[in-house]
Amino acid sequence: MEEITINSPEQMRELGRRVAKLLRAGDLVLLSGELGAGKTTLTRGLGEGLGVRGAVTSPTFVIARVHPSLGDGPPLVHVDAYRLSGGLDEMEDLDLDVSLPESVIVVEWGEGKVEELTEDRLQVVIHRAVGDTTDEVRRVTVTGLGGRWAAADLTVLSA
């Protein structure tokens, strides 16, 4: 587990770019945090780091968006599970035009909904000050779960 303090949206994007260097096809990243915590900003950095096509924006209303790789890397599948109640069945119903094992999947609001996809996942929790605040500081906790992440060096994320 690695804890990182983020002081600006640009630092959150940079963290996404650093996380992207650790990812490979078949990886699942679960993002959680309050509204406005920076989940989409982190995912935007992931997309930049993975070199995918298209602006990464919140898929709240489309639920899932696929960003193909501009090179030979995996596509990024960005899912907003906020409005999904049924979990995996609903995920499969999205009929994503990609093979999940060949993609990097990032799920916002996915706790309790998509863990069945794989035991191996990167859990990213973004904490921010709550209430009426302009505080940009975020505490990000990154935890690797399962065999895939057992030997991963998450300290590179704090660099």
Short mmCIF file of C-alpha atoms in Angstrom, two decimals:
data_model
loop_
_atom_site.label_atom_id
_atom_site.label_comp_id
_atom_site.label_asym_id
_atom_site.label_seq_id
_atom_site.Cartn_x
_atom_site.Cartn_y
_atom_site.Cartn_z
CA MET A 1 0.00 0.00 0.00
CA GLU A 2 1.25 3.46 -0.90
CA GLU A 3 -0.09 6.79 0.34
CA ILE A 4 0.48 9.87 -1.78
CA THR A 5 -0.42 13.50 -1.08
CA ILE A 6 -1.65 15.42 -4.11
CA ASN A 7 -1.84 19.22 -4.09
CA SER A 8 -3.31 20.06 -7.50
CA PRO A 9 -5.26 18.62 -10.44
CA GLU A 10 -2.00 18.56 -12.47
CA GLN A 11 -0.35 16.41 -9.77
CA MET A 12 -3.38 14.07 -9.92
CA ARG A 13 -2.91 13.72 -13.70
CA GLU A 14 0.79 13.07 -13.16
CA LEU A 15 -0.07 10.34 -10.64
CA GLY A 16 -2.31 8.80 -13.33
CA ARG A 17 0.62 8.86 -15.77
CA ARG A 18 2.82 7.10 -13.18
CA VAL A 19 0.15 4.47 -12.45
CA ALA A 20 -0.15 3.84 -16.21
CA LYS A 21 3.50 2.73 -16.30
CA LEU A 22 2.61 -0.14 -13.95
CA LEU A 23 -0.43 -1.31 -15.93
CA ARG A 24 -0.75 -3.96 -18.61
CA ALA A 25 -3.57 -5.63 -20.51
CA GLY A 26 -5.99 -7.43 -18.20
CA ASP A 27 -5.51 -5.03 -15.28
CA LEU A 28 -8.47 -3.72 -13.31
CA VAL A 29 -8.22 -0.40 -11.48
CA LEU A 30 -10.97 0.40 -8.99
CA LEU A 31 -11.31 4.13 -8.20
CA SER A 32 -13.24 5.40 -5.23
CA GLY A 33 -13.68 8.78 -3.64
CA GLU A 34 -16.28 11.49 -3.16
CA LEU A 35 -17.76 13.47 -6.00
CA GLY A 36 -15.13 15.93 -7.17
CA ALA A 37 -12.27 14.02 -5.55
CA GLY A 38 -10.36 13.64 -8.82
CA LYS A 39 -11.21 10.17 -10.15
CA THR A 40 -11.69 11.37 -13.72
CA THR A 41 -8.61 13.62 -13.52
CA LEU A 42 -6.54 10.60 -12.43
CA THR A 43 -8.05 8.55 -15.29
CA ARG A 44 -7.19 11.34 -17.75
CA GLY A 45 -3.54 10.96 -16.69
CA LEU A 46 -3.84 7.18 -17.06
CA GLY A 47 -5.08 7.65 -20.61
CA GLU A 48 -2.16 9.98 -21.38
CA GLY A 49 0.29 7.50 -19.87
CA LEU A 50 -1.20 4.60 -21.82
CA GLY A 51 -1.22 6.63 -25.04
CA VAL A 52 -4.89 6.16 -25.89
CA ARG A 53 -7.06 8.07 -28.32
CA GLY A 54 -9.76 10.49 -27.30
CA ALA A 55 -10.22 12.90 -24.45
CA VAL A 56 -10.88 11.07 -21.22
CA THR A 57 -14.03 12.56 -19.73
CA SER A 58 -16.43 11.25 -17.13
CA PRO A 59 -18.56 8.48 -18.68
CA THR A 60 -21.40 9.15 -16.20
CA PHE A 61 -24.16 9.24 -18.81
CA VAL A 62 -22.76 6.66 -21.24
CA ILE A 63 -21.57 4.45 -18.35
CA ALA A 64 -18.57 3.14 -20.29
CA ARG A 65 -16.21 4.56 -22.88
CA VAL A 66 -13.50 2.72 -24.79
CA HIS A 67 -10.30 4.58 -25.70
CA PRO A 68 -8.27 2.60 -28.29
CA SER A 69 -4.51 2.70 -28.06
CA LEU A 70 -2.69 5.01 -30.46
CA GLY A 71 0.25 2.59 -30.40
CA ASP A 72 0.57 -1.09 -29.57
CA GLY A 73 -0.63 -0.81 -25.96
CA PRO A 74 -3.94 -1.97 -24.55
CA PRO A 75 -7.14 0.04 -24.95
CA LEU A 76 -8.46 1.85 -21.87
CA VAL A 77 -12.02 1.01 -20.84
CA HIS A 78 -13.33 3.75 -18.54
CA VAL A 79 -16.47 2.76 -16.63
CA ASP A 80 -18.61 4.84 -14.30
CA ALA A 81 -20.53 2.31 -12.19
CA TYR A 82 -22.32 4.96 -10.12
CA ARG A 83 -25.70 4.18 -11.71
CA LEU A 84 -25.14 0.43 -12.01
CA SER A 85 -26.81 -1.55 -9.28
CA GLY A 86 -26.51 -5.09 -10.55
CA GLY A 87 -22.75 -5.39 -10.67
CA LEU A 88 -21.09 -7.78 -13.10
CA ASP A 89 -24.20 -8.76 -15.02
CA GLU A 90 -24.84 -5.13 -15.86
CA MET A 91 -21.17 -4.69 -16.77
CA GLU A 92 -21.47 -7.57 -19.23
CA ASP A 93 -24.72 -6.10 -20.58
CA LEU A 94 -22.77 -3.00 -21.58
CA ASP A 95 -21.53 -5.16 -24.46
CA LEU A 96 -18.18 -3.42 -24.47
CA ASP A 97 -16.64 -3.85 -27.87
CA VAL A 98 -13.38 -5.11 -26.42
CA SER A 99 -11.98 -8.20 -24.82
CA LEU A 100 -11.55 -7.42 -21.14
CA PRO A 101 -8.35 -9.51 -20.81
CA GLU A 102 -6.78 -7.38 -23.57
CA SER A 103 -7.71 -4.04 -22.00
CA VAL A 104 -6.94 -1.92 -18.99
CA ILE A 105 -10.23 -1.35 -17.18
CA VAL A 106 -10.75 1.61 -14.87
CA VAL A 107 -13.98 1.61 -12.88
CA GLU A 108 -15.20 4.62 -10.92
CA TRP A 109 -17.67 3.82 -8.12
CA GLY A 110 -17.05 0.10 -8.63
CA GLU A 111 -16.83 -1.10 -5.02
CA GLY A 112 -19.04 -4.09 -4.41
CA LYS A 113 -19.90 -4.30 -8.11
CA VAL A 114 -16.96 -5.49 -10.20
CA GLU A 115 -14.59 -7.31 -7.85
CA GLU A 116 -15.72 -10.63 -9.37
CA LEU A 117 -13.96 -9.70 -12.62
CA THR A 118 -10.62 -10.64 -11.07
CA GLU A 119 -8.92 -11.18 -7.71
CA ASP A 120 -6.06 -9.04 -9.01
CA ARG A 121 -6.81 -5.34 -8.91
CA LEU A 122 -5.37 -2.00 -8.06
CA GLN A 123 -7.54 -0.22 -5.52
CA VAL A 124 -7.21 3.58 -5.58
CA VAL A 125 -9.00 5.57 -2.87
CA ILE A 126 -8.97 9.36 -3.09
CA HIS A 127 -9.69 11.24 0.14
CA ARG A 128 -10.47 14.92 0.12
CA ALA A 129 -11.63 17.45 2.67
CA VAL A 130 -15.41 17.41 2.82
CA GLY A 131 -17.73 20.37 3.18
CA ASP A 132 -17.56 23.77 1.58
CA THR A 133 -13.85 23.97 0.87
CA THR A 134 -11.59 25.06 -1.94
CA ASP A 135 -8.89 22.77 -0.56
CA GLU A 136 -7.15 21.03 -3.48
CA VAL A 137 -5.19 18.62 -1.25
CA ARG A 138 -5.99 14.94 -1.74
CA ARG A 139 -4.69 11.88 0.05
CA VAL A 140 -4.51 8.97 -2.36
CA THR A 141 -4.13 5.39 -1.13
CA VAL A 142 -3.07 2.83 -3.74
CA THR A 143 -3.32 -0.83 -2.79
CA GLY A 144 -2.42 -3.79 -4.99
CA LEU A 145 -4.57 -6.87 -4.39
CA GLY A 146 -3.92 -10.40 -5.60
CA GLY A 147 -0.92 -12.20 -7.05
CA ARG A 148 -0.51 -9.79 -9.96
CA TRP A 149 0.36 -6.96 -7.55
CA ALA A 150 2.17 -8.97 -4.83
CA ALA A 151 5.64 -7.98 -6.04
CA ALA A 152 4.74 -4.61 -7.55
CA ASP A 153 6.77 -1.65 -6.30
CA LEU A 154 4.12 0.96 -5.60
CA THR A 155 6.69 3.31 -4.06
CA VAL A 156 7.45 4.54 -7.61
CA LEU A 157 4.09 6.32 -7.43
CA SER A 158 5.42 8.70 -4.77
CA ALA A 159 8.44 9.71 -6.82
#
